[in-house]
Amino acid sequence: MGRTCKFSFHVAVVVTAIFYIYFSTVFVFIDRWFGLGSSPGMLNAAVFTFIAVVSISSYRRAIFTDPGRVPSSFVPDVEDADSPIHEIKRKGGDLRYCQKCSHYKPPRAHHCRICNRCVLRMDHHCIWMNNCVGHANYKIFFVFVFYAVLACMYSLVLLVGSATVDSHQDTEDSSRIIHVISGLLLVPLCLALGFFLAWHFFLILQNKTTIEYYEGVRAMWLAEKGGQIYSHPYDIGTFENLTAILGPKVLCWLCPSSGHIGSGLRFKTKYDALMGLSTPD
């Protein structure tokens, strides 16, 4: 399901950074180190262009893909024996009901104050995408972060390599400025995106969202305090957790267009069954 994207300053910043990194990498770093007319230059330019295209495509789809809406017909069936998990409010013990949206919230759904609606399996609201990360776009979001990290690291390697090449061209001063600006941009990006990628891979291995992780820390503390052992109810095993998010086909895990985004979320999980959702392959 698509969505209309309103203008966002943060999205404009990301798009500007992507194009700056691409053009500086291809037309400055690669050209200075190998020469665009050489075989190594054309090969590196082709590989980096492919990574950049996949990154941009993934970013666009993550922005325009609706993260998941709560079905208007959803009503929790507390007497359904096949749906043993029913999330309740932490205070009062009632079933989760969104006062702002005026309907019950399925398990793992949360209300986003920025989007002003409930989002299925909400992980967080990403200001850099002007969109929530949830049930329907989590995989494509993860794929985008992966290729963004790959592109930044690749560009940084090319930057370092081109900086070691002696050049006596007239554009040496401007080239040096581009190297400095790119270095100041790429090093923090590699560190930040690398940490972000590792964080979400850690969450995927446990079939958790960012919200559930922090809620689980408190739940674990309360369980230990009461002499009990806390267990995340949606953890179905390491490999099953991976296939639940990235899909059952391992070779397509990092493919941004492999079937319906988020379709793997229903694979061997209780989530869709609890909500009565069906997602086409």
XYZ file of N, CA and C in Angstrom:
843
model
N 0.850 -1.184 0.000
C 0.000 0.000 0.000
C 0.887 1.236 0.000
N 0.610 2.182 -0.869
C 1.413 3.381 -0.969
C 0.897 4.475 -0.065
N 1.669 5.542 0.027
C 1.287 6.689 0.827
C 1.800 7.946 0.148
N 1.169 9.059 0.447
C 1.619 10.330 -0.090
C 2.683 10.911 0.819
N 3.816 11.274 0.245
C 4.918 11.794 1.030
C 4.922 13.316 0.962
N 4.812 13.991 2.099
C 4.895 15.432 2.151
C 6.364 15.849 2.216
N 6.631 17.068 1.825
C 8.003 17.555 1.839
C 8.555 17.521 3.252
N 9.787 17.102 3.368
C 10.453 17.038 4.656
C 11.879 17.533 4.505
N 12.299 18.371 5.421
C 13.663 18.884 5.404
C 14.669 17.745 5.556
N 14.354 16.781 6.422
C 15.269 15.665 6.675
C 15.417 14.776 5.439
N 14.315 14.558 4.721
C 14.387 13.778 3.484
C 15.242 14.505 2.458
N 15.093 15.822 2.370
C 15.898 16.614 1.435
C 17.386 16.515 1.779
N 17.699 16.494 3.063
C 19.096 16.363 3.496
C 19.662 15.016 3.078
N 18.877 13.941 3.268
C 19.335 12.597 2.900
C 19.559 12.496 1.394
N 18.618 13.004 0.614
C 18.744 12.946 -0.845
C 19.962 13.737 -1.310
N 20.169 14.907 -0.730
C 21.337 15.725 -1.085
C 22.633 14.998 -0.756
N 22.685 14.364 0.416
C 23.887 13.622 0.824
C 24.148 12.447 -0.108
N 23.087 11.759 -0.518
C 23.245 10.612 -1.415
C 23.853 11.046 -2.748
N 23.315 12.105 -3.330
C 23.826 12.562 -4.625
C 25.235 13.141 -4.506
N 25.517 13.819 -3.398
C 26.868 14.356 -3.210
C 27.892 13.225 -3.116
N 27.570 12.213 -2.314
C 28.490 11.086 -2.151
C 28.681 10.356 -3.470
N 27.607 10.188 -4.224
C 27.726 9.473 -5.496
C 28.624 10.222 -6.474
N 28.333 11.493 -6.704
C 29.090 12.250 -7.702
C 30.546 12.466 -7.272
N 30.782 12.696 -5.993
C 32.161 12.861 -5.537
C 32.936 11.550 -5.641
N 32.260 10.428 -5.390
C 32.930 9.127 -5.459
C 33.293 8.763 -6.891
N 32.330 8.915 -7.805
C 32.552 8.501 -9.195
C 33.451 9.482 -9.952
N 33.138 10.761 -9.849
C 33.817 11.745 -10.700
C 35.043 12.385 -10.053
N 35.297 12.072 -8.779
C 36.502 12.595 -8.130
C 37.398 11.456 -7.652
N 36.874 10.601 -6.757
C 37.721 9.564 -6.153
C 38.151 8.512 -7.181
N 37.168 7.949 -7.896
C 37.484 6.910 -8.875
C 38.292 7.484 -10.036
N 37.891 8.659 -10.505
C 38.603 9.279 -11.626
C 40.041 9.624 -11.243
N 40.242 10.106 -10.045
C 41.588 10.488 -9.594
C 42.468 9.261 -9.377
N 41.876 8.177 -8.833
C 42.665 6.987 -8.489
C 42.929 6.114 -9.718
N 41.876 5.799 -10.470
C 42.017 4.872 -11.586
C 41.897 5.555 -12.958
N 41.056 6.603 -13.007
C 40.706 7.177 -14.293
C 39.438 6.516 -14.796
N 38.404 7.291 -15.079
C 37.131 6.709 -15.498
C 37.226 5.973 -16.826
N 38.216 6.315 -17.629
C 38.346 5.654 -18.920
C 39.058 4.325 -18.853
N 39.649 3.983 -17.707
C 40.362 2.716 -17.563
C 39.408 1.596 -17.171
N 39.847 0.371 -17.342
C 39.010 -0.786 -16.983
C 38.707 -0.823 -15.485
N 39.727 -0.655 -14.596
C 39.409 -0.622 -13.158
C 38.464 0.523 -12.800
N 38.635 1.671 -13.458
C 37.765 2.802 -13.183
C 36.331 2.534 -13.566
N 36.118 1.982 -14.762
C 34.759 1.671 -15.211
C 34.126 0.580 -14.344
N 34.946 -0.399 -13.925
C 34.421 -1.478 -13.090
C 33.970 -0.944 -11.730
N 34.824 -0.138 -11.090
C 34.452 0.432 -9.790
C 33.263 1.366 -9.911
N 33.217 2.146 -10.992
C 32.085 3.052 -11.202
C 30.788 2.272 -11.390
N 30.867 1.155 -12.116
C 29.669 0.339 -12.347
C 29.180 -0.300 -11.049
N 30.116 -0.834 -10.253
C 29.740 -1.481 -8.989
C 29.145 -0.469 -8.024
N 29.807 0.692 -7.910
C 29.309 1.709 -6.978
C 27.966 2.261 -7.450
N 27.795 2.411 -8.749
C 26.519 2.891 -9.279
C 25.403 1.905 -8.970
N 25.685 0.621 -9.092
C 24.685 -0.396 -8.764
C 24.271 -0.293 -7.302
N 25.249 -0.179 -6.401
C 24.937 -0.067 -4.975
C 24.137 1.198 -4.704
N 24.515 2.288 -5.370
C 23.806 3.560 -5.175
C 22.367 3.478 -5.667
N 22.164 2.840 -6.812
C 20.811 2.710 -7.364
C 19.932 1.876 -6.442
N 20.472 0.783 -5.924
C 19.704 -0.060 -5.002
C 19.385 0.711 -3.721
N 20.346 1.492 -3.244
C 20.128 2.290 -2.030
C 19.017 3.310 -2.248
N 19.085 4.030 -3.359
C 18.076 5.052 -3.654
C 16.699 4.422 -3.850
N 16.670 3.295 -4.565
C 15.404 2.603 -4.785
C 14.801 2.120 -3.469
N 15.643 1.563 -2.596
C 15.173 1.085 -1.296
C 14.671 2.240 -0.446
N 15.407 3.343 -0.476
C 15.011 4.521 0.310
C 13.663 5.059 -0.164
N 13.478 5.125 -1.467
C 12.219 5.614 -2.016
C 11.057 4.704 -1.616
N 11.262 3.405 -1.705
C 10.181 2.470 -1.371
C 9.881 2.501 0.122
N 10.916 2.684 0.949
C 10.689 2.759 2.390
C 9.862 3.990 2.749
N 10.072 5.086 2.005
C 9.322 6.317 2.248
C 7.865 6.166 1.826
N 7.640 5.612 0.634
C 6.301 5.598 0.051
C 5.481 4.361 0.430
N 6.084 3.383 1.106
C 5.326 2.209 1.533
C 4.655 2.479 2.869
N 3.344 2.306 2.905
C 2.621 2.480 4.157
C 3.077 1.409 5.150
N 3.452 1.797 6.367
C 3.984 0.820 7.328
C 2.955 -0.181 7.828
N 1.683 0.083 7.628
C 0.650 -0.862 8.051
C -0.433 -0.188 8.870
N -1.664 -0.319 8.421
C -2.801 0.278 9.123
C -3.591 -0.792 9.856
N -4.152 -0.415 10.980
C -4.990 -1.343 11.740
C -6.304 -1.521 10.999
N -6.708 -2.759 10.698
C -7.984 -2.980 10.003
C -9.149 -2.402 10.805
N -10.036 -1.696 10.136
C -11.173 -1.074 10.825
C -12.089 -2.116 11.457
N -12.025 -3.340 10.944
C -12.887 -4.409 11.462
C -12.257 -5.178 12.604
N -11.042 -4.785 13.015
C -10.354 -5.561 14.042
C -11.031 -5.420 15.402
N -11.342 -6.590 15.992
C -11.858 -6.661 17.356
C -11.179 -7.842 18.027
N -10.524 -7.664 19.158
C -9.838 -8.782 19.813
C -10.819 -9.840 20.276
N -10.508 -11.079 19.950
C -11.356 -12.202 20.347
C -10.665 -12.910 21.501
N -11.009 -12.553 22.695
C -10.338 -13.099 23.879
C -10.697 -14.555 24.125
N -11.736 -15.055 23.451
C -12.159 -16.441 23.662
C -11.607 -17.374 22.602
N -10.810 -16.832 21.673
C -10.249 -17.650 20.605
C -9.077 -18.455 21.148
N -9.227 -19.773 21.183
C -8.184 -20.644 21.722
C -6.948 -20.672 20.844
N -7.094 -20.343 19.555
C -5.954 -20.361 18.642
C -5.129 -19.074 18.732
N -5.610 -18.102 19.483
C -4.890 -16.848 19.647
C -4.613 -16.626 21.133
N -3.583 -17.292 21.646
C -3.336 -17.272 23.089
C -2.733 -15.971 23.590
N -2.232 -15.110 22.703
C -1.571 -13.894 23.138
C -2.502 -12.701 22.950
N -2.800 -12.026 24.041
C -3.633 -10.830 23.969
C -2.959 -9.775 24.834
N -2.420 -8.759 24.187
C -1.746 -7.709 24.927
C -2.755 -6.843 25.658
N -2.404 -6.496 26.893
C -3.281 -5.668 27.711
C -2.518 -4.432 28.162
N -3.267 -3.455 28.659
C -2.634 -2.251 29.156
C -1.817 -2.577 30.394
N -0.705 -1.850 30.554
C 0.136 -2.078 31.718
C -0.546 -1.587 32.994
N -1.471 -0.651 32.840
C -2.233 -0.156 33.982
C -3.714 -0.429 33.740
N -4.331 -1.118 34.663
C -5.762 -1.380 34.562
C -6.102 -2.773 34.083
N -5.226 -3.377 33.257
C -5.459 -4.734 32.798
C -6.474 -4.855 31.686
N -6.898 -3.742 31.079
C -7.862 -3.794 29.983
C -7.160 -4.088 28.667
N -7.960 -4.513 27.669
C -7.415 -4.690 26.331
C -6.980 -3.338 25.779
N -5.941 -3.348 24.969
C -5.363 -2.109 24.460
C -6.324 -1.410 23.497
N -6.688 -0.206 23.856
C -7.635 0.574 23.066
C -7.046 1.960 22.840
N -7.029 2.411 21.592
C -6.469 3.720 21.262
C -7.568 4.774 21.345
N -7.428 5.671 22.302
C -8.425 6.718 22.470
C -8.408 7.712 21.308
N -7.233 7.921 20.701
C -7.123 8.895 19.618
C -7.687 8.361 18.305
N -7.477 7.060 18.061
C -7.993 6.454 16.831
C -9.383 5.843 17.015
N -9.793 5.703 18.289
C -11.115 5.151 18.626
C -11.295 3.726 18.130
N -10.296 2.878 18.315
C -10.438 1.448 18.028
C -9.405 0.670 18.828
N -9.641 -0.630 18.927
C -8.711 -1.485 19.646
C -7.408 -1.612 18.859
N -6.323 -1.774 19.606
C -5.018 -1.942 18.976
C -4.615 -3.404 18.992
N -4.261 -3.968 17.831
C -3.785 -5.355 17.787
C -2.464 -5.489 18.541
N -2.052 -6.709 18.824
C -0.736 -6.914 19.444
C 0.364 -6.274 18.610
N 1.317 -5.654 19.250
C 2.509 -5.048 18.667
C 2.211 -3.751 17.908
N 0.983 -3.277 17.943
C 0.639 -2.017 17.284
C 0.749 -0.871 18.282
N 1.179 0.285 17.784
C 1.329 1.461 18.639
C 0.867 2.702 17.883
N 0.456 3.692 18.644
C 0.005 4.947 18.038
C 1.205 5.869 17.835
N 1.340 6.389 16.614
C 2.396 7.331 16.298
C 1.839 8.744 16.401
N 2.434 9.549 17.264
C 1.940 10.907 17.441
C 2.236 11.787 16.231
N 3.278 11.439 15.478
C 3.634 12.246 14.313
C 2.714 11.921 13.132
N 2.510 10.618 12.893
C 1.610 10.196 11.806
C 0.142 10.308 12.209
N -0.090 10.407 13.529
C -1.434 10.539 14.083
C -2.322 9.350 13.746
N -1.769 8.153 13.854
C -2.544 6.926 13.661
C -1.777 5.756 14.241
N -2.465 4.633 14.407
C -1.817 3.432 14.921
C -1.099 2.716 13.778
N 0.068 2.175 14.081
C 0.901 1.499 13.092
C 1.131 0.056 13.529
N 0.910 -0.876 12.610
C 1.108 -2.293 12.911
C 2.586 -2.602 13.115
N 2.873 -3.324 14.170
C 4.242 -3.722 14.523
C 5.201 -2.541 14.394
N 4.840 -1.459 15.016
C 5.630 -0.235 14.902
C 6.985 -0.403 15.572
N 8.041 -0.026 14.835
C 9.388 -0.046 15.402
C 9.756 1.348 15.895
N 9.644 2.332 15.031
C 9.890 3.725 15.408
C 9.455 4.624 14.256
N 9.340 5.899 14.542
C 9.088 6.868 13.481
C 10.423 7.450 13.056
N 10.754 7.293 11.775
C 12.040 7.744 11.258
C 11.876 9.117 10.609
N 12.469 10.142 11.218
C 12.352 11.487 10.651
C 13.113 11.595 9.340
N 14.117 10.726 9.139
C 14.911 10.780 7.912
C 14.164 10.195 6.722
N 13.036 9.512 6.990
C 12.181 9.007 5.918
C 10.824 9.696 5.901
N 10.558 10.488 6.945
C 9.239 11.107 7.099
C 8.150 10.043 7.065
N 8.425 8.933 7.732
C 7.509 7.797 7.723
C 7.819 6.902 8.909
N 6.827 6.134 9.330
C 7.057 5.146 10.379
C 7.697 3.896 9.780
N 8.410 3.156 10.606
C 8.936 1.849 10.234
C 8.069 0.821 10.949
N 7.368 0.012 10.161
C 6.432 -0.926 10.760
C 6.291 -2.215 9.974
N 5.142 -2.827 10.122
C 4.868 -4.165 9.589
C 5.160 -4.302 8.093
N 4.767 -3.326 7.303
C 4.832 -3.480 5.850
C 6.107 -2.968 5.210
N 6.905 -2.182 5.930
C 8.115 -1.644 5.305
C 9.390 -1.882 6.108
N 9.332 -2.775 7.093
C 10.521 -2.992 7.925
C 11.650 -3.640 7.132
N 11.309 -4.626 6.315
C 12.357 -5.292 5.547
C 13.039 -4.324 4.595
N 12.262 -3.540 3.870
C 12.847 -2.626 2.905
C 13.664 -1.550 3.611
N 13.264 -1.178 4.813
C 14.044 -0.240 5.624
C 15.391 -0.855 5.996
N 15.379 -2.119 6.404
C 16.610 -2.805 6.770
C 17.537 -2.955 5.563
N 16.952 -3.288 4.409
C 17.739 -3.425 3.180
C 18.376 -2.091 2.800
N 17.637 -1.000 2.956
C 18.184 0.324 2.655
C 19.380 0.640 3.550
N 19.250 0.380 4.844
C 20.354 0.662 5.771
C 21.575 -0.184 5.411
N 21.354 -1.438 5.021
C 22.470 -2.312 4.646
C 23.238 -1.745 3.453
N 22.511 -1.389 2.394
C 23.188 -0.872 1.196
C 23.756 0.523 1.423
N 23.147 1.300 2.318
C 23.703 2.609 2.652
C 25.045 2.453 3.356
N 25.136 1.487 4.271
C 26.409 1.210 4.943
C 27.451 0.739 3.937
N 27.047 -0.155 3.047
C 27.955 -0.674 2.034
C 28.470 0.443 1.130
N 27.581 1.339 0.707
C 27.970 2.441 -0.169
C 28.920 3.401 0.538
N 28.637 3.718 1.797
C 29.492 4.651 2.542
C 30.880 4.068 2.771
N 30.949 2.783 3.113
C 32.252 2.150 3.337
C 33.043 2.056 2.032
N 32.371 1.732 0.956
C 33.009 1.641 -0.360
C 33.557 3.010 -0.765
N 32.728 4.045 -0.570
C 33.148 5.399 -0.917
C 34.329 5.842 -0.059
N 34.332 5.468 1.210
C 35.431 5.847 2.100
C 36.736 5.185 1.683
N 36.663 3.937 1.252
C 37.864 3.237 0.765
C 38.407 3.928 -0.484
N 37.505 4.285 -1.394
C 37.926 4.975 -2.615
C 38.492 6.359 -2.305
N 37.929 7.016 -1.304
C 38.439 8.328 -0.893
C 39.879 8.216 -0.402
N 40.118 7.235 0.486
C 41.463 7.047 1.030
C 42.441 6.687 -0.078
N 42.007 5.821 -0.998
C 42.882 5.427 -2.097
C 43.218 6.579 -3.018
N 42.212 7.404 -3.328
C 42.460 8.529 -4.234
C 43.307 9.600 -3.567
N 43.221 9.711 -2.240
C 44.006 10.722 -1.523
C 45.497 10.390 -1.520
N 45.833 9.124 -1.739
C 47.241 8.728 -1.747
C 47.891 8.885 -3.116
N 47.084 9.215 -4.134
C 47.608 9.353 -5.487
C 48.148 10.763 -5.685
N 49.355 10.862 -6.205
C 49.928 12.168 -6.511
C 49.270 12.735 -7.763
N 48.835 13.972 -7.677
C 48.201 14.607 -8.828
C 48.678 16.048 -8.933
N 49.008 16.464 -10.165
C 49.471 17.828 -10.394
C 48.510 18.575 -11.319
N 47.239 18.175 -11.258
C 46.238 18.810 -12.096
C 45.880 20.177 -11.530
N 45.284 21.011 -12.365
C 44.911 22.358 -11.944
C 43.813 22.342 -10.886
N 43.066 21.243 -10.839
C 41.926 21.157 -9.920
C 42.319 20.527 -8.588
N 43.605 20.484 -8.295
C 44.055 19.797 -7.088
C 43.501 20.433 -5.822
N 43.440 21.762 -5.760
C 42.927 22.440 -4.576
C 41.451 22.125 -4.346
N 40.647 22.210 -5.395
C 39.225 21.895 -5.253
C 39.027 20.428 -4.928
N 39.871 19.581 -5.486
C 39.781 18.147 -5.189
C 40.083 17.885 -3.721
N 41.053 18.615 -3.173
C 41.392 18.455 -1.764
C 40.225 18.868 -0.872
N 39.540 19.937 -1.252
C 38.376 20.389 -0.481
C 37.281 19.330 -0.486
N 37.047 18.730 -1.657
C 36.038 17.667 -1.767
C 36.418 16.474 -0.900
N 37.719 16.139 -0.873
C 38.181 15.027 -0.043
C 37.922 15.308 1.439
N 38.200 16.519 1.878
C 38.005 16.867 3.287
C 36.528 16.836 3.659
N 35.686 17.458 2.832
C 34.247 17.479 3.113
C 33.674 16.068 3.116
N 34.090 15.272 2.133
C 33.585 13.895 2.037
C 34.037 13.064 3.231
N 35.287 13.265 3.674
C 35.770 12.534 4.836
C 34.992 12.887 6.086
N 34.708 14.182 6.271
C 33.925 14.624 7.427
C 32.497 14.102 7.376
N 32.009 13.800 6.177
C 30.658 13.267 6.021
C 30.620 11.752 6.136
N 31.585 11.079 5.496
C 31.551 9.616 5.405
C 31.918 8.911 6.706
N 32.900 9.431 7.428
C 33.319 8.755 8.660
C 32.184 8.682 9.683
N 31.498 9.795 10.002
C 30.357 9.687 10.927
C 29.228 8.823 10.383
N 28.991 8.901 9.057
C 27.927 8.084 8.468
C 28.231 6.593 8.599
N 29.466 6.210 8.339
C 29.848 4.799 8.455
C 29.654 4.298 9.882
N 30.060 5.110 10.856
C 29.924 4.716 12.259
C 28.455 4.656 12.681
N 27.693 5.704 12.339
C 26.292 5.767 12.765
C 25.444 4.698 12.080
N 25.567 4.588 10.750
C 24.778 3.599 10.021
C 25.212 2.174 10.339
N 26.524 1.986 10.570
C 27.009 0.660 10.952
C 26.424 0.216 12.279
N 26.393 1.119 13.256
C 25.777 0.805 14.543
C 24.282 0.543 14.370
N 23.623 1.359 13.544
C 22.183 1.211 13.314
C 21.868 -0.131 12.675
N 22.707 -0.540 11.708
C 22.510 -1.827 11.044
C 22.683 -2.979 12.032
N 23.737 -2.912 12.854
C 23.983 -3.952 13.847
C 22.847 -4.018 14.859
N 22.329 -2.865 15.239
C 21.226 -2.802 16.209
C 19.982 -3.494 15.668
N 19.612 -3.199 14.434
C 18.401 -3.801 13.873
C 18.602 -5.280 13.542
N 19.811 -5.676 13.205
C 20.073 -7.104 13.007
C 19.917 -7.840 14.331
N 20.379 -7.231 15.404
C 20.202 -7.793 16.749
C 18.722 -7.942 17.086
N 17.922 -6.927 16.739
C 16.487 -6.996 16.998
C 15.815 -8.076 16.167
N 16.223 -8.203 14.903
C 15.636 -9.207 14.023
C 15.897 -10.613 14.558
N 17.100 -10.848 15.064
C 17.440 -12.169 15.588
C 16.528 -12.574 16.746
N 15.957 -11.584 17.441
C 15.069 -11.867 18.568
C 13.601 -11.582 18.246
N 13.336 -11.175 16.994
C 11.984 -10.837 16.569
C 11.381 -9.760 17.485
N 12.164 -8.719 17.710
C 11.707 -7.613 18.542
C 11.696 -6.331 17.733
N 10.905 -5.384 18.186
C 10.979 -4.025 17.668
C 11.747 -3.189 18.682
N 12.108 -1.977 18.294
C 12.804 -1.093 19.227
C 11.943 -0.818 20.450
N 10.648 -0.609 20.224
C 9.726 -0.364 21.339
C 9.672 -1.579 22.257
N 9.575 -2.773 21.668
C 9.488 -3.992 22.474
C 10.776 -4.268 23.233
N 11.902 -3.853 22.674
C 13.168 -4.063 23.371
C 13.185 -3.292 24.688
N 12.827 -2.017 24.626
C 12.857 -1.202 25.842
C 11.750 -1.590 26.810
N 10.603 -2.028 26.279
C 9.565 -2.548 27.159
C 10.004 -3.859 27.788
N 10.764 -4.663 27.040
C 11.241 -5.938 27.541
C 12.262 -5.790 28.650
N 13.054 -4.724 28.592
C 14.031 -4.482 29.664
C 13.311 -4.300 30.996
N 12.241 -3.521 30.966
C 11.459 -3.317 32.187
C 10.749 -4.600 32.595
N 10.188 -5.321 31.627
C 9.484 -6.564 31.931
C 10.443 -7.607 32.517
N 11.668 -7.643 31.992
C 12.659 -8.578 32.506
C 13.019 -8.238 33.953
N 13.151 -6.942 34.231
C 13.491 -6.513 35.584
C 12.378 -6.869 36.563
N 11.124 -6.655 36.134
C 9.996 -6.987 36.995
C 9.875 -8.492 37.203
N 10.159 -9.267 36.138
C 10.080 -10.723 36.255
C 11.141 -11.258 37.208
N 12.359 -10.746 37.080
C 13.432 -11.179 37.973
C 13.151 -10.778 39.413
N 12.537 -9.612 39.568
C 12.188 -9.158 40.908
C 11.155 -10.076 41.546
N 10.266 -10.635 40.718
C 9.238 -11.540 41.227
C 9.658 -13.001 41.204
N 10.930 -13.266 40.882
C 11.422 -14.633 40.876
C 11.007 -15.427 39.657
N 10.672 -14.737 38.559
C 10.255 -15.417 37.342
C 11.264 -15.173 36.229
N 11.095 -15.889 35.138
C 11.977 -15.737 33.981
C 11.174 -15.130 32.834
N 11.660 -14.006 32.321
C 10.948 -13.344 31.241
C 11.320 -13.962 29.896
N 10.313 -14.158 29.050
C 10.531 -14.691 27.709
C 9.728 -13.862 26.717
N 10.415 -13.376 25.681
C 9.722 -12.585 24.662
C 8.720 -13.480 23.932
N 7.440 -13.146 23.932
C 6.408 -14.050 23.390
C 6.481 -14.267 21.888
N 7.188 -13.413 21.152
C 7.229 -13.538 19.701
C 8.544 -14.122 19.191
N 9.408 -14.530 20.100
C 10.676 -15.143 19.715
C 10.417 -16.597 19.335
N 10.620 -16.932 18.050
C 10.322 -18.283 17.579
C 11.580 -19.031 17.132
N 12.750 -18.541 17.537
C 14.007 -19.180 17.133
C 14.781 -18.282 16.184
N 16.103 -18.378 16.234
C 16.952 -17.463 15.474
C 16.656 -17.480 13.979
N 16.710 -18.660 13.352
C 16.491 -18.730 11.909
C 15.061 -18.366 11.551
N 14.112 -18.821 12.369
C 12.711 -18.499 12.106
C 12.457 -17.000 12.246
N 13.151 -16.361 13.186
C 13.019 -14.911 13.333
C 13.539 -14.190 12.093
N 14.646 -14.675 11.546
C 15.203 -14.074 10.336
C 14.251 -14.220 9.159
N 13.720 -15.417 8.976
C 12.800 -15.645 7.859
C 11.476 -14.930 8.066
N 11.115 -14.698 9.328
C 9.868 -13.986 9.602
C 9.932 -12.541 9.135
N 11.118 -11.959 9.151
C 11.278 -10.563 8.746
C 11.751 -10.452 7.303
N 12.774 -11.240 6.935
C 13.401 -11.107 5.623
C 12.805 -12.022 4.565
N 11.941 -12.951 4.979
C 11.311 -13.856 4.020
C 11.934 -15.231 4.038
N 11.235 -16.251 3.538
C 11.725 -17.635 3.587
C 12.847 -17.936 2.603
N 13.035 -17.100 1.559
C 14.081 -17.340 0.564
C 15.351 -16.596 0.952
N 16.359 -17.352 1.381
C 17.597 -16.747 1.890
C 18.273 -15.883 0.830
N 18.258 -16.341 -0.422
C 18.928 -15.609 -1.495
C 18.263 -14.267 -1.786
N 17.054 -14.074 -1.299
C 16.331 -12.823 -1.543
C 16.288 -11.918 -0.318
N 17.032 -12.261 0.715
C 16.989 -11.468 1.939
C 17.394 -10.015 1.712
N 18.372 -9.796 0.837
C 18.866 -8.439 0.601
C 18.382 -7.874 -0.723
N 17.332 -8.468 -1.262
C 16.755 -7.974 -2.505
C 15.567 -7.071 -2.162
N 15.620 -5.801 -2.538
C 14.547 -4.874 -2.158
C 13.226 -5.099 -2.862
N 13.208 -5.922 -3.914
C 11.968 -6.111 -4.667
C 11.539 -7.568 -4.704
N 11.933 -8.344 -3.678
C 11.594 -9.767 -3.652
C 10.228 -9.968 -3.014
N 9.187 -9.858 -3.851
C 7.836 -10.084 -3.354
C 7.310 -8.886 -2.592
N 6.233 -9.092 -1.853
C 5.596 -8.015 -1.105
C 6.435 -7.671 0.102
N 6.705 -6.396 0.291
C 7.493 -5.962 1.427
C 6.742 -6.274 2.707
N 7.409 -7.001 3.590
C 6.803 -7.338 4.866
C 6.018 -8.633 4.846
N 5.979 -9.313 3.694
C 5.199 -10.551 3.633
C 5.791 -11.617 4.532
N 7.107 -11.560 4.786
C 7.737 -12.549 5.652
C 7.265 -12.454 7.085
N 6.631 -11.350 7.467
C 6.206 -11.188 8.846
C 5.139 -12.202 9.246
N 4.455 -12.759 8.263
C 3.426 -13.736 8.617
C 3.966 -15.159 8.606
N 5.248 -15.324 8.239
C 5.815 -16.657 8.123
C 6.124 -17.224 9.506
N 5.380 -18.224 9.933
C 5.559 -18.905 11.205
C 5.481 -17.961 12.407
N 4.701 -16.908 12.318
C 4.494 -16.014 13.460
C 3.025 -15.996 13.818
N 2.752 -15.498 15.004
C 1.370 -15.449 15.476
C 0.728 -14.104 15.168
N 1.531 -13.182 14.636
C 1.059 -11.802 14.511
C -0.132 -11.655 13.570
N -0.006 -12.109 12.333
C -1.098 -11.956 11.379
C -2.328 -12.753 11.795
N -2.081 -13.920 12.371
C -3.208 -14.746 12.807
C -4.001 -14.037 13.910
N -3.270 -13.335 14.785
C -3.932 -12.624 15.866
C -4.809 -11.492 15.341
N -4.395 -10.880 14.252
C -5.122 -9.738 13.718
C -6.078 -10.110 12.605
N -5.993 -11.351 12.117
C -6.852 -11.755 11.018
C -6.410 -11.139 9.708
N -5.092 -10.878 9.576
C -4.573 -10.274 8.337
C -4.117 -11.357 7.384
N -4.136 -11.044 6.114
C -3.569 -11.920 5.101
C -2.767 -11.060 4.160
N -1.534 -11.463 3.893
C -0.645 -10.693 3.031
C -0.234 -11.540 1.846
N -0.463 -11.089 0.619
C -0.136 -11.883 -0.552
C 1.356 -12.038 -0.730
N 1.763 -13.166 -1.309
C 3.185 -13.383 -1.585
C 3.606 -12.584 -2.802
